[in-house]
Amino acid sequence: MNSIEGFFLANNFSWVAAKLGPYVYFLVLGLLFGLLVVWKLKFKGHVRILFLISIPIVSLSLYFAFYPIYLGDFSNERKCLNRDSSMSEFKENRLIVLSLPGCPYCLESMERMRIVKQRHPSVTIEYKVCHGDSASLLWFKKYGKNDFEYSLASDVKMTSKLALGLYPTYVLSNKSILKVWSVEQFGVKAIDEVEEFLSK
C-alpha cells in the first residue's frame, strides 16, 4: 500500500475506492496538465487532440508502473462453511487470521489489519497461530503489539484443513457460518465485506 491509497483510506473511502482512487486522480491530473499545455502553447487540430489523449495516458501509465494492479487485488473468492462443534474455538463476530510462526506474509498482513483496526476500533482481529507454541505467540505480539488478540490453535488438524497450507488464511466468524479466504483471495473487496460485517 502506498501513501496515496493510505490518504483515501484515512478519509473513510472504501478499500476498493482507495485502490482505484489514485488511478482516477492521475488520469484527471494528466488531463488538466494536458489542457494547460495545449492552452499555453496554443496547439490546434491534431496536435491538440494528441496532447489531450497522450498526457493523461502517460500520467496513468507512470503511476501503474510504480503501483501495478495485481490479479488478486480485487479478489473476494471466499468459501462459506456451516459452523459445527469442531469450530468452537472460533469466537463469533471477529476476523481470525490463521498464521504460522516466522511467516513473512503473516507479518505483512498486520499492516492491512492494523488499518482495519484504526478505521473500526471496536472490531476484534485475532491472530490464531497454527503449529506453534507459546514462544510463537511472543513473536506475533512483538510485531502486532496490542492491536490484536493472539491465541494458539487448539485443533491444529481443523485449522490446517481450513488453511489448505496457505498462510495467512482469513476467517470471518459469525453465529452460523465461517467465511474463509486464502491469502490469494483476500483482496480489497473482501476487506470491504469484512469491515461492513464487523462494524454493524
PDB file of C-alpha atoms in Angstrom:
ATOM      1  CA  MET A   1       0.000   0.000   0.000  1.00  0.00           C
ATOM      2  CA  ASN A   2       1.263   3.452  -0.867  1.00  0.00           C
ATOM      3  CA  SER A   3       0.698   6.840   0.766  1.00  0.00           C
ATOM      4  CA  ILE A   4      -1.950   7.912  -1.773  1.00  0.00           C
ATOM      5  CA  GLU A   5      -4.072   4.834  -1.059  1.00  0.00           C
ATOM      6  CA  GLY A   6      -3.448   5.476   2.636  1.00  0.00           C
ATOM      7  CA  PHE A   7      -4.774   9.030   2.226  1.00  0.00           C
ATOM      8  CA  PHE A   8      -8.027   7.739   0.722  1.00  0.00           C
ATOM      9  CA  LEU A   9      -8.417   5.145   3.485  1.00  0.00           C
ATOM     10  CA  ALA A  10      -7.728   7.752   6.167  1.00  0.00           C
ATOM     11  CA  ASN A  11     -10.578   9.796   4.689  1.00  0.00           C
ATOM     12  CA  ASN A  12     -13.060   6.926   5.035  1.00  0.00           C
ATOM     13  CA  PHE A  13     -13.082   5.731   1.443  1.00  0.00           C
ATOM     14  CA  SER A  14     -13.744   2.032   0.962  1.00  0.00           C
ATOM     15  CA  TRP A  15     -10.785  -0.243   0.215  1.00  0.00           C
ATOM     16  CA  VAL A  16     -11.963  -0.627  -3.393  1.00  0.00           C
ATOM     17  CA  ALA A  17     -12.265   3.156  -3.826  1.00  0.00           C
ATOM     18  CA  ALA A  18      -8.857   3.675  -2.186  1.00  0.00           C
ATOM     19  CA  LYS A  19      -7.309   1.232  -4.662  1.00  0.00           C
ATOM     20  CA  LEU A  20      -8.957   2.813  -7.711  1.00  0.00           C
ATOM     21  CA  GLY A  21      -8.899   6.418  -6.486  1.00  0.00           C
ATOM     22  CA  PRO A  22      -5.247   7.143  -7.329  1.00  0.00           C
ATOM     23  CA  TYR A  23      -5.771   5.954 -10.908  1.00  0.00           C
ATOM     24  CA  VAL A  24      -8.696   8.337 -11.336  1.00  0.00           C
ATOM     25  CA  TYR A  25      -6.649  11.094  -9.665  1.00  0.00           C
ATOM     26  CA  PHE A  26      -3.676  10.676 -12.018  1.00  0.00           C
ATOM     27  CA  LEU A  27      -5.959  10.418 -15.052  1.00  0.00           C
ATOM     28  CA  VAL A  28      -7.660  13.713 -14.158  1.00  0.00           C
ATOM     29  CA  LEU A  29      -4.328  15.298 -13.225  1.00  0.00           C
ATOM     30  CA  GLY A  30      -2.907  14.269 -16.608  1.00  0.00           C
ATOM     31  CA  LEU A  31      -5.938  15.676 -18.408  1.00  0.00           C
ATOM     32  CA  LEU A  32      -5.657  19.010 -16.588  1.00  0.00           C
ATOM     33  CA  PHE A  33      -1.945  19.176 -17.350  1.00  0.00           C
ATOM     34  CA  GLY A  34      -2.689  18.349 -20.987  1.00  0.00           C
ATOM     35  CA  LEU A  35      -5.234  21.184 -21.153  1.00  0.00           C
ATOM     36  CA  LEU A  36      -2.695  23.551 -19.613  1.00  0.00           C
ATOM     37  CA  VAL A  37      -0.017  22.578 -22.155  1.00  0.00           C
ATOM     38  CA  VAL A  38      -2.438  22.938 -25.077  1.00  0.00           C
ATOM     39  CA  TRP A  39      -3.610  26.334 -23.812  1.00  0.00           C
ATOM     40  CA  LYS A  40      -0.113  27.679 -23.063  1.00  0.00           C
ATOM     41  CA  LEU A  41       1.449  26.503 -26.328  1.00  0.00           C
ATOM     42  CA  LYS A  42      -1.698  27.248 -28.333  1.00  0.00           C
ATOM     43  CA  PHE A  43      -1.762  23.856 -30.048  1.00  0.00           C
ATOM     44  CA  LYS A  44      -4.534  23.276 -32.565  1.00  0.00           C
ATOM     45  CA  GLY A  45      -6.013  20.485 -34.636  1.00  0.00           C
ATOM     46  CA  HIS A  46      -4.494  17.012 -34.426  1.00  0.00           C
ATOM     47  CA  VAL A  47      -1.641  18.152 -32.168  1.00  0.00           C
ATOM     48  CA  ARG A  48      -4.159  19.400 -29.587  1.00  0.00           C
ATOM     49  CA  ILE A  49      -6.006  16.051 -29.628  1.00  0.00           C
ATOM     50  CA  LEU A  50      -2.730  14.118 -29.428  1.00  0.00           C
ATOM     51  CA  PHE A  51      -1.629  16.010 -26.301  1.00  0.00           C
ATOM     52  CA  LEU A  52      -5.052  15.773 -24.656  1.00  0.00           C
ATOM     53  CA  ILE A  53      -5.007  11.996 -25.101  1.00  0.00           C
ATOM     54  CA  SER A  54      -1.344  11.167 -24.575  1.00  0.00           C
ATOM     55  CA  ILE A  55      -0.573  13.168 -21.414  1.00  0.00           C
ATOM     56  CA  PRO A  56      -3.320  11.535 -19.269  1.00  0.00           C
ATOM     57  CA  ILE A  57      -2.276   8.101 -20.587  1.00  0.00           C
ATOM     58  CA  VAL A  58       1.382   8.755 -19.759  1.00  0.00           C
ATOM     59  CA  SER A  59       0.440  10.040 -16.291  1.00  0.00           C
ATOM     60  CA  LEU A  60      -1.679   6.955 -15.613  1.00  0.00           C
ATOM     61  CA  SER A  61       0.972   4.615 -17.028  1.00  0.00           C
ATOM     62  CA  LEU A  62       3.681   6.058 -14.793  1.00  0.00           C
ATOM     63  CA  TYR A  63       1.568   5.509 -11.683  1.00  0.00           C
ATOM     64  CA  PHE A  64       0.719   1.987 -12.847  1.00  0.00           C
ATOM     65  CA  ALA A  65       4.418   1.247 -13.418  1.00  0.00           C
ATOM     66  CA  PHE A  66       5.182   2.023  -9.762  1.00  0.00           C
ATOM     67  CA  TYR A  67       1.952   0.641  -8.281  1.00  0.00           C
ATOM     68  CA  PRO A  68       0.507  -2.020 -10.588  1.00  0.00           C
ATOM     69  CA  ILE A  69      -2.812  -3.777 -10.037  1.00  0.00           C
ATOM     70  CA  TYR A  70      -2.346  -7.483  -9.472  1.00  0.00           C
ATOM     71  CA  LEU A  71      -4.823 -10.251 -10.187  1.00  0.00           C
ATOM     72  CA  GLY A  72      -5.683 -10.829  -6.539  1.00  0.00           C
ATOM     73  CA  ASP A  73      -6.039  -7.175  -5.549  1.00  0.00           C
ATOM     74  CA  PHE A  74      -9.814  -7.185  -6.090  1.00  0.00           C
ATOM     75  CA  SER A  75     -10.381 -10.845  -5.283  1.00  0.00           C
ATOM     76  CA  ASN A  76     -13.193 -11.947  -2.991  1.00  0.00           C
ATOM     77  CA  GLU A  77     -13.451 -15.682  -3.645  1.00  0.00           C
ATOM     78  CA  ARG A  78     -14.392 -16.857  -0.191  1.00  0.00           C
ATOM     79  CA  LYS A  79     -15.847 -20.195   0.814  1.00  0.00           C
ATOM     80  CA  CYS A  80     -18.678 -20.393   3.335  1.00  0.00           C
ATOM     81  CA  LEU A  81     -18.795 -23.246   5.843  1.00  0.00           C
ATOM     82  CA  ASN A  82     -21.640 -24.104   8.180  1.00  0.00           C
ATOM     83  CA  ARG A  83     -20.448 -23.936  11.751  1.00  0.00           C
ATOM     84  CA  ASP A  84     -20.184 -27.219  13.663  1.00  0.00           C
ATOM     85  CA  SER A  85     -18.852 -28.332  17.040  1.00  0.00           C
ATOM     86  CA  SER A  86     -15.278 -28.680  15.730  1.00  0.00           C
ATOM     87  CA  MET A  87     -15.191 -24.919  15.107  1.00  0.00           C
ATOM     88  CA  SER A  88     -15.959 -23.842  18.666  1.00  0.00           C
ATOM     89  CA  GLU A  89     -12.540 -22.178  19.074  1.00  0.00           C
ATOM     90  CA  PHE A  90     -13.572 -19.565  16.505  1.00  0.00           C
ATOM     91  CA  LYS A  91     -15.323 -16.940  18.574  1.00  0.00           C
ATOM     92  CA  GLU A  92     -18.195 -15.080  16.948  1.00  0.00           C
ATOM     93  CA  ASN A  93     -18.114 -11.647  15.292  1.00  0.00           C
ATOM     94  CA  ARG A  94     -14.404 -11.350  14.702  1.00  0.00           C
ATOM     95  CA  LEU A  95     -11.822 -11.757  11.984  1.00  0.00           C
ATOM     96  CA  ILE A  96      -9.373 -14.553  12.690  1.00  0.00           C
ATOM     97  CA  VAL A  97      -6.069 -14.692  10.823  1.00  0.00           C
ATOM     98  CA  LEU A  98      -4.677 -18.229  10.708  1.00  0.00           C
ATOM     99  CA  SER A  99      -0.912 -17.845  10.829  1.00  0.00           C
ATOM    100  CA  LEU A 100       2.389 -19.648  11.116  1.00  0.00           C
ATOM    101  CA  PRO A 101       5.322 -18.538  13.275  1.00  0.00           C
ATOM    102  CA  GLY A 102       8.036 -16.884  11.208  1.00  0.00           C
ATOM    103  CA  CYS A 103       5.730 -16.463   8.197  1.00  0.00           C
ATOM    104  CA  PRO A 104       6.684 -13.203   6.401  1.00  0.00           C
ATOM    105  CA  TYR A 105       3.269 -12.955   4.701  1.00  0.00           C
ATOM    106  CA  CYS A 106       1.530 -13.252   8.074  1.00  0.00           C
ATOM    107  CA  LEU A 107       3.703 -10.453   9.387  1.00  0.00           C
ATOM    108  CA  GLU A 108       2.970  -8.383   6.271  1.00  0.00           C
ATOM    109  CA  SER A 109      -0.776  -8.884   6.793  1.00  0.00           C
ATOM    110  CA  MET A 110      -0.556  -6.924  10.039  1.00  0.00           C
ATOM    111  CA  GLU A 111      -0.145  -3.678   8.096  1.00  0.00           C
ATOM    112  CA  ARG A 112      -3.586  -4.017   6.494  1.00  0.00           C
ATOM    113  CA  MET A 113      -5.191  -5.431   9.631  1.00  0.00           C
ATOM    114  CA  ARG A 114      -3.832  -2.520  11.664  1.00  0.00           C
ATOM    115  CA  ILE A 115      -5.536  -0.090   9.250  1.00  0.00           C
ATOM    116  CA  VAL A 116      -8.810  -2.029   9.596  1.00  0.00           C
ATOM    117  CA  LYS A 117      -8.452  -1.734  13.379  1.00  0.00           C
ATOM    118  CA  GLN A 118      -7.735   2.002  13.175  1.00  0.00           C
ATOM    119  CA  ARG A 119     -10.793   2.542  10.965  1.00  0.00           C
ATOM    120  CA  HIS A 120     -13.005   0.423  13.241  1.00  0.00           C
ATOM    121  CA  PRO A 121     -11.537   0.393  16.767  1.00  0.00           C
ATOM    122  CA  SER A 122     -14.322  -1.839  18.142  1.00  0.00           C
ATOM    123  CA  VAL A 123     -13.517  -4.622  15.660  1.00  0.00           C
ATOM    124  CA  THR A 124     -11.738  -7.676  17.070  1.00  0.00           C
ATOM    125  CA  ILE A 125      -8.949  -9.184  14.984  1.00  0.00           C
ATOM    126  CA  GLU A 126      -7.337 -12.338  16.315  1.00  0.00           C
ATOM    127  CA  TYR A 127      -4.128 -13.960  15.101  1.00  0.00           C
ATOM    128  CA  LYS A 128      -4.503 -17.692  15.657  1.00  0.00           C
ATOM    129  CA  VAL A 129      -1.144 -19.435  15.459  1.00  0.00           C
ATOM    130  CA  CYS A 130      -1.166 -22.916  13.921  1.00  0.00           C
ATOM    131  CA  HIS A 131       1.677 -25.404  14.548  1.00  0.00           C
ATOM    132  CA  GLY A 132       3.257 -23.217  17.206  1.00  0.00           C
ATOM    133  CA  ASP A 133       3.806 -22.857  20.925  1.00  0.00           C
ATOM    134  CA  SER A 134       3.793 -20.024  23.468  1.00  0.00           C
ATOM    135  CA  ALA A 135       7.096 -18.730  22.051  1.00  0.00           C
ATOM    136  CA  SER A 136       5.341 -18.332  18.699  1.00  0.00           C
ATOM    137  CA  LEU A 137       2.748 -16.087  20.330  1.00  0.00           C
ATOM    138  CA  LEU A 138       5.538 -13.871  21.659  1.00  0.00           C
ATOM    139  CA  TRP A 139       6.838 -13.475  18.084  1.00  0.00           C
ATOM    140  CA  PHE A 140       3.425 -12.254  16.916  1.00  0.00           C
ATOM    141  CA  LYS A 141       2.950  -9.996  19.939  1.00  0.00           C
ATOM    142  CA  LYS A 142       6.330  -8.413  19.278  1.00  0.00           C
ATOM    143  CA  TYR A 143       5.208  -7.168  15.865  1.00  0.00           C
ATOM    144  CA  GLY A 144       1.463  -6.846  16.420  1.00  0.00           C
ATOM    145  CA  LYS A 145       1.769  -5.293  19.879  1.00  0.00           C
ATOM    146  CA  ASN A 146      -1.626  -4.608  21.486  1.00  0.00           C
ATOM    147  CA  ASP A 147      -3.502  -4.074  18.225  1.00  0.00           C
ATOM    148  CA  PHE A 148      -4.725  -7.670  18.003  1.00  0.00           C
ATOM    149  CA  GLU A 149      -5.622 -10.697  20.090  1.00  0.00           C
ATOM    150  CA  TYR A 150      -3.406 -13.781  19.920  1.00  0.00           C
ATOM    151  CA  SER A 151      -4.076 -17.452  20.528  1.00  0.00           C
ATOM    152  CA  LEU A 152      -2.761 -20.919  19.737  1.00  0.00           C
ATOM    153  CA  ALA A 153      -4.967 -23.183  17.635  1.00  0.00           C
ATOM    154  CA  SER A 154      -6.380 -25.897  19.876  1.00  0.00           C
ATOM    155  CA  ASP A 155      -7.429 -28.085  16.917  1.00  0.00           C
ATOM    156  CA  VAL A 156      -4.438 -27.952  14.583  1.00  0.00           C
ATOM    157  CA  LYS A 157      -5.919 -30.548  12.233  1.00  0.00           C
ATOM    158  CA  MET A 158      -9.078 -28.478  11.704  1.00  0.00           C
ATOM    159  CA  THR A 159      -7.287 -25.136  11.256  1.00  0.00           C
ATOM    160  CA  SER A 160      -4.768 -26.692   8.856  1.00  0.00           C
ATOM    161  CA  LYS A 161      -7.640 -28.111   6.807  1.00  0.00           C
ATOM    162  CA  LEU A 162      -9.204 -24.651   6.606  1.00  0.00           C
ATOM    163  CA  ALA A 163      -5.926 -23.041   5.550  1.00  0.00           C
ATOM    164  CA  LEU A 164      -5.032 -25.712   2.968  1.00  0.00           C
ATOM    165  CA  GLY A 165      -1.370 -24.885   3.511  1.00  0.00           C
ATOM    166  CA  LEU A 166      -1.795 -21.199   2.583  1.00  0.00           C
ATOM    167  CA  TYR A 167      -0.933 -18.646   5.258  1.00  0.00           C
ATOM    168  CA  PRO A 168      -2.257 -16.276   6.290  1.00  0.00           C
ATOM    169  CA  THR A 169      -5.821 -17.509   5.862  1.00  0.00           C
ATOM    170  CA  TYR A 170      -8.621 -15.161   6.917  1.00  0.00           C
ATOM    171  CA  VAL A 171     -11.724 -16.437   8.718  1.00  0.00           C
ATOM    172  CA  LEU A 172     -14.741 -14.231   9.364  1.00  0.00           C
ATOM    173  CA  SER A 173     -16.697 -15.888  12.130  1.00  0.00           C
ATOM    174  CA  ASN A 174     -20.354 -15.404  12.967  1.00  0.00           C
ATOM    175  CA  LYS A 175     -23.010 -17.427  14.749  1.00  0.00           C
ATOM    176  CA  SER A 176     -23.888 -19.835  11.946  1.00  0.00           C
ATOM    177  CA  ILE A 177     -21.110 -19.773   9.332  1.00  0.00           C
ATOM    178  CA  LEU A 178     -17.435 -19.199   8.743  1.00  0.00           C
ATOM    179  CA  LYS A 179     -16.312 -17.253   5.682  1.00  0.00           C
ATOM    180  CA  VAL A 180     -12.808 -18.308   4.672  1.00  0.00           C
ATOM    181  CA  TRP A 181     -10.350 -16.559   2.338  1.00  0.00           C
ATOM    182  CA  SER A 182      -6.866 -17.734   1.435  1.00  0.00           C
ATOM    183  CA  VAL A 183      -4.153 -15.082   1.208  1.00  0.00           C
ATOM    184  CA  GLU A 184      -4.626 -15.016  -2.579  1.00  0.00           C
ATOM    185  CA  GLN A 185      -8.391 -14.437  -2.307  1.00  0.00           C
ATOM    186  CA  PHE A 186      -8.364 -11.683   0.294  1.00  0.00           C
ATOM    187  CA  GLY A 187      -8.408  -8.577  -1.896  1.00  0.00           C
ATOM    188  CA  VAL A 188      -9.878  -5.141  -1.261  1.00  0.00           C
ATOM    189  CA  LYS A 189     -13.435  -6.333  -1.956  1.00  0.00           C
ATOM    190  CA  ALA A 190     -13.036  -8.942   0.767  1.00  0.00           C
ATOM    191  CA  ILE A 191     -11.752  -6.361   3.263  1.00  0.00           C
ATOM    192  CA  ASP A 192     -14.735  -4.129   2.492  1.00  0.00           C
ATOM    193  CA  GLU A 193     -17.043  -7.082   3.187  1.00  0.00           C
ATOM    194  CA  VAL A 194     -15.288  -7.828   6.481  1.00  0.00           C
ATOM    195  CA  GLU A 195     -15.432  -4.188   7.593  1.00  0.00           C
ATOM    196  CA  GLU A 196     -19.109  -3.906   6.680  1.00  0.00           C
ATOM    197  CA  PHE A 197     -19.995  -7.025   8.664  1.00  0.00           C
ATOM    198  CA  LEU A 198     -17.884  -6.306  11.746  1.00  0.00           C
ATOM    199  CA  SER A 199     -18.842  -2.633  12.025  1.00  0.00           C
ATOM    200  CA  LYS A 200     -22.594  -3.324  12.232  1.00  0.00           C
TER     201      LYS A 200
END
